[in-house]
Coordinates of C-alpha atoms in Angstrom, one line a residue:
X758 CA 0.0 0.0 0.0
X759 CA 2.7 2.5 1.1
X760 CA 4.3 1.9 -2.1
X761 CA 1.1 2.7 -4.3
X762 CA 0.9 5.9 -2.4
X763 CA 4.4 6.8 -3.1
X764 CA 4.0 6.2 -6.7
X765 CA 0.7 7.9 -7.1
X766 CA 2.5 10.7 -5.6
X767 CA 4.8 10.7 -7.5
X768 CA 2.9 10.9 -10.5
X769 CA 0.7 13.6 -9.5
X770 CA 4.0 15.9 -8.7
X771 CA 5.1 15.0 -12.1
X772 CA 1.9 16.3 -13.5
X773 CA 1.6 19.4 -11.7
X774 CA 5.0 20.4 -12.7
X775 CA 3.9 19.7 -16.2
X776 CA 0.8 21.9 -15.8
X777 CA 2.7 24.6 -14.1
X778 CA 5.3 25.3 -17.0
X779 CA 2.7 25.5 -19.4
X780 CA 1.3 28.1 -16.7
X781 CA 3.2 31.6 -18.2
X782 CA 2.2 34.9 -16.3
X783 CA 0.4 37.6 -18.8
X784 CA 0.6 41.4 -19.2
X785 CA -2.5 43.3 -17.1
X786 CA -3.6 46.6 -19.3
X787 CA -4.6 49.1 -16.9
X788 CA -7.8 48.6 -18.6
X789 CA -7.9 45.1 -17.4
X790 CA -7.6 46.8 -13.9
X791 CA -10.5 48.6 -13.8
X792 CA -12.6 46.0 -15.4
X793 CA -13.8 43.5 -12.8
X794 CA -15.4 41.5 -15.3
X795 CA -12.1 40.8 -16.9
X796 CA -9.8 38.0 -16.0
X797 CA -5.7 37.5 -16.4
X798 CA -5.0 35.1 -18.3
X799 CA -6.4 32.1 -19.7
X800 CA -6.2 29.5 -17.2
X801 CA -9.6 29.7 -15.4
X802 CA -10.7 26.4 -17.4
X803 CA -7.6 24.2 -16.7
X804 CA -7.8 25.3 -13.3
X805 CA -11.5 24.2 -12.7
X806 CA -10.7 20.7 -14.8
X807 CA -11.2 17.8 -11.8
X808 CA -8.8 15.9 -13.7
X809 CA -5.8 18.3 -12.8
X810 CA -3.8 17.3 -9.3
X811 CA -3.8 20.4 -7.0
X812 CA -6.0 22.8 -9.1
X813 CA -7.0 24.2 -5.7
X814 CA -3.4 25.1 -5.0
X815 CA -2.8 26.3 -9.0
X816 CA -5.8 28.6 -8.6
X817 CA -4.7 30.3 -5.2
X818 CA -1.1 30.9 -6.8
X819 CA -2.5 31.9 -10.2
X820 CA -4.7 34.8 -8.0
X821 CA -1.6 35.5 -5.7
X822 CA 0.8 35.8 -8.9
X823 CA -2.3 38.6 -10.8
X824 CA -2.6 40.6 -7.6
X825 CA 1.2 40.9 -7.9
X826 CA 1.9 41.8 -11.4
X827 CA -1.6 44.2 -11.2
X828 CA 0.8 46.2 -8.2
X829 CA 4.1 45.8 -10.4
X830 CA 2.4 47.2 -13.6
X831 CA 0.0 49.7 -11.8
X832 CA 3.4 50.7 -10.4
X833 CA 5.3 51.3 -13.7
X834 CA 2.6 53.6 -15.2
X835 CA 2.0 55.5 -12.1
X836 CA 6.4 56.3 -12.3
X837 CA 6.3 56.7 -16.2
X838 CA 2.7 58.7 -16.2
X839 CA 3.4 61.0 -13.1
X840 CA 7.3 60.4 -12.0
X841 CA 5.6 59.8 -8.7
X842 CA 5.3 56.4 -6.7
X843 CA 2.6 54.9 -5.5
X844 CA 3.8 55.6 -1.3
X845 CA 4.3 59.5 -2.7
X846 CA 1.3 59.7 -4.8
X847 CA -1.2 58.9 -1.4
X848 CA 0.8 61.4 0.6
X849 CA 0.5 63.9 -2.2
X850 CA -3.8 62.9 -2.3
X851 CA -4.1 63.1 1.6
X852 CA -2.3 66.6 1.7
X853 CA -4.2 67.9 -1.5
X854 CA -7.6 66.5 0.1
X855 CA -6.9 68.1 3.3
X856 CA -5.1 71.3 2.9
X857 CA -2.3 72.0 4.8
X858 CA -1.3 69.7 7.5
X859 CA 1.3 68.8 9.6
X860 CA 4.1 65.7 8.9
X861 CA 2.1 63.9 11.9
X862 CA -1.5 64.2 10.4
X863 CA 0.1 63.2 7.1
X864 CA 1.7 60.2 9.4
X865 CA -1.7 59.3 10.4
X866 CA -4.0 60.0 7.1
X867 CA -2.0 57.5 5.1
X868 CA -1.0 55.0 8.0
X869 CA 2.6 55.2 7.9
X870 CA 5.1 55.8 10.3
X871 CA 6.9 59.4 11.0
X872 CA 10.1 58.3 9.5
X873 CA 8.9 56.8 6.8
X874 CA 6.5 59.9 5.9
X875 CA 9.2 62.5 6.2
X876 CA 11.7 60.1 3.7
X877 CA 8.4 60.5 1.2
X878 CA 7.8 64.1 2.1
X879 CA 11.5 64.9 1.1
X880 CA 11.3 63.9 -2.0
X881 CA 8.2 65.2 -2.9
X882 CA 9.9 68.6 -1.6
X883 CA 12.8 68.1 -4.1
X884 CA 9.9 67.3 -7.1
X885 CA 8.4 70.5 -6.1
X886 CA 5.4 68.8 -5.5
X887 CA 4.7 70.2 -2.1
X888 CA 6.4 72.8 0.4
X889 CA 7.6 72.9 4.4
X890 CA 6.6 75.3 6.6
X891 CA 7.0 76.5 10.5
X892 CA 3.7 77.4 11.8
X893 CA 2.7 80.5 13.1
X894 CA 1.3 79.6 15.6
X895 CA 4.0 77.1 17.2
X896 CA 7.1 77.3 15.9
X897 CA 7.8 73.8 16.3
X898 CA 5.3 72.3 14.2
X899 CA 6.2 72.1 10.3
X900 CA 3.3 72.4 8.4
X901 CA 3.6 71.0 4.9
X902 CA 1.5 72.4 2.1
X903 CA 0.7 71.1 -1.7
X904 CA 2.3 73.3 -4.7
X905 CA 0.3 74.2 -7.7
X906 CA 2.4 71.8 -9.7
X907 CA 1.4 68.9 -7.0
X908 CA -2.2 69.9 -7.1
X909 CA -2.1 69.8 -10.9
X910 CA -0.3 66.4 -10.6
X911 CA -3.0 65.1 -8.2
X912 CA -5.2 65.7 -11.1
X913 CA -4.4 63.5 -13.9
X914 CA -2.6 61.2 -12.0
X915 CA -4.7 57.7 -11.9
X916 CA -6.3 56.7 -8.7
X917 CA -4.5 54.5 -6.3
X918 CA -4.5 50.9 -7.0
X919 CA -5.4 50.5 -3.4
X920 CA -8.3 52.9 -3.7
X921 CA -10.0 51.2 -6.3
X922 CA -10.2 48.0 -4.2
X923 CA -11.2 49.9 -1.4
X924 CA -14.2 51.4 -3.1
X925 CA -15.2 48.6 -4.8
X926 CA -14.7 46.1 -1.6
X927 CA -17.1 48.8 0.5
X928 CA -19.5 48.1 -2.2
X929 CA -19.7 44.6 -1.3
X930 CA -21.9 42.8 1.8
X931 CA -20.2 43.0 4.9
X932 CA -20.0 39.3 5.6
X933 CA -18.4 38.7 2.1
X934 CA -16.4 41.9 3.1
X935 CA -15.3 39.7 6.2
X936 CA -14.8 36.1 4.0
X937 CA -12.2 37.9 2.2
X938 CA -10.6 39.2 5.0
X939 CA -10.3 36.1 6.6
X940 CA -9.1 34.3 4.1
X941 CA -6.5 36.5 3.0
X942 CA -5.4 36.7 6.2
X943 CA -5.3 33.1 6.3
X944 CA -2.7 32.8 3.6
X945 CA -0.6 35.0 5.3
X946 CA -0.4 32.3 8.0
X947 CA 0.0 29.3 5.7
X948 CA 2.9 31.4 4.3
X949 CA 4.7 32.0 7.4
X950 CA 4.6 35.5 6.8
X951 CA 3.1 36.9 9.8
X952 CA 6.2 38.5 11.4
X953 CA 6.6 40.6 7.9
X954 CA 5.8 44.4 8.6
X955 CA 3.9 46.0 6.1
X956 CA 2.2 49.2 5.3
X957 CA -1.7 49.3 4.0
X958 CA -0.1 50.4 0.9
X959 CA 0.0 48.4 -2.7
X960 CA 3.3 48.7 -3.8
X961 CA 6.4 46.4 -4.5
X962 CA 9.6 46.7 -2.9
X963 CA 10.3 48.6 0.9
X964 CA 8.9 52.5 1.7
X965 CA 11.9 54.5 2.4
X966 CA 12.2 55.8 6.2
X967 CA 13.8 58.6 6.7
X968 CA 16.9 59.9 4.2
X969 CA 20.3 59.6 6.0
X970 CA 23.7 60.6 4.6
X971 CA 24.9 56.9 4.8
X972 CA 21.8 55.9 2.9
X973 CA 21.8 57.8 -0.6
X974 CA 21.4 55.0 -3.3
X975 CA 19.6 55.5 -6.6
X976 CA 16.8 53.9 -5.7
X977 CA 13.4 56.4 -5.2
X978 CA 10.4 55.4 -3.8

């Protein structure tokens, strides 16, 4: 018996590493983004076939490899569209949609740390896409303001990636609202990646904390 097993295994690991190379990640049109009716890819039929060892597990890495390329590519037009990333573009939307506010409230609108929002808030200074100010009022407090150039920027820049899945997620019952939750959140935990910090931000690669003079390297976020 233990020996039937280990073939059959056997087998089925062949076959899924069959399927899986003829598996071949495609481009996502930012078209394709905004259409929810649209799918990725072509493999929606081999992955529902009953025949096909593991589908379950080809289906949640098929989803998990889209969500990734739609961030990657939505990331690559934001830069080449607006020479803004994504981390700067939702500072930029919070300061433009509130007025004038301090590094702090920015820190808290957008869910990122202090050191992390003045790295961003740097370098949206050196774009000209905002200014720094010391308030009137108390001269500690640096209030940081959006220039006309970051206004007009806000403006024809496309919406967050993140903020069309937030719109569209609201949109949905709350208990399937919750389903999803959990069961992203669930694949977090299968993939050992609980201990990962990350931001509520879609966007590949680390946000930059705070600029240093021993970290300079060509990298921009």
């Amino acid at each position: 018996m233990h020996t039937n097993n280990w073939y059959n295994n056997q087998l089925n690991n062949q076959a899924t590493i069959h399927i899986l190379s003829r598996v071949k990640p495609q481009a996502i049109s930012s078209s394709q983004l905004n259409s929810p009716e649209k799918g990725v890819g072509d493999t929606n039929a081999l992955m529902l076939d009953p025949s096909v060892p593991n589908a379950l597990d080809l289906r949640v890495l098929t989803a998990l490899r889209k969500i990734i390329r739609s961030v990657d590519l939505y990331s690559r037009e934001l830069k080449n569209k607006s020479e803004v990333t994504a981390p700067q573009l939702i500072c930029l939307l919070a300061i433009v949609r509130n007025g004038p506010m301090s590094a702090t409230s920015v820190s808290r609108e957008v869910f990122l740390s202090p050191s992390t929002i003045v790295g961003i808030l740097d370098r949206l200074e050196i774009k000209g896409l905002v200014k720094r100010e010391r308030s009137q009022k108390d001269r500690r407090i640096v209030i940081v303001s959006a220039t006309p150039l970051g206004t007009t920027l806000v403006a024809r820049a496309p919406s967050p990636i993140q903020d069309v899945l937030k719109k569209r997620l609201q949109k949905l019952p709350l208990r399937e609202q919750e389903d999803i939750t959990r069961s992203l959140e669930r694949v977090v935990e299968l993939m050992e990646a609980d201990h990962v910090e990350a931001a509520p931000i879609l966007e590949l690669g680390p946000i930059p904390q705070k600029t240093t003079q021993e970290d300079k390297g060509p990298q921009e976020f």
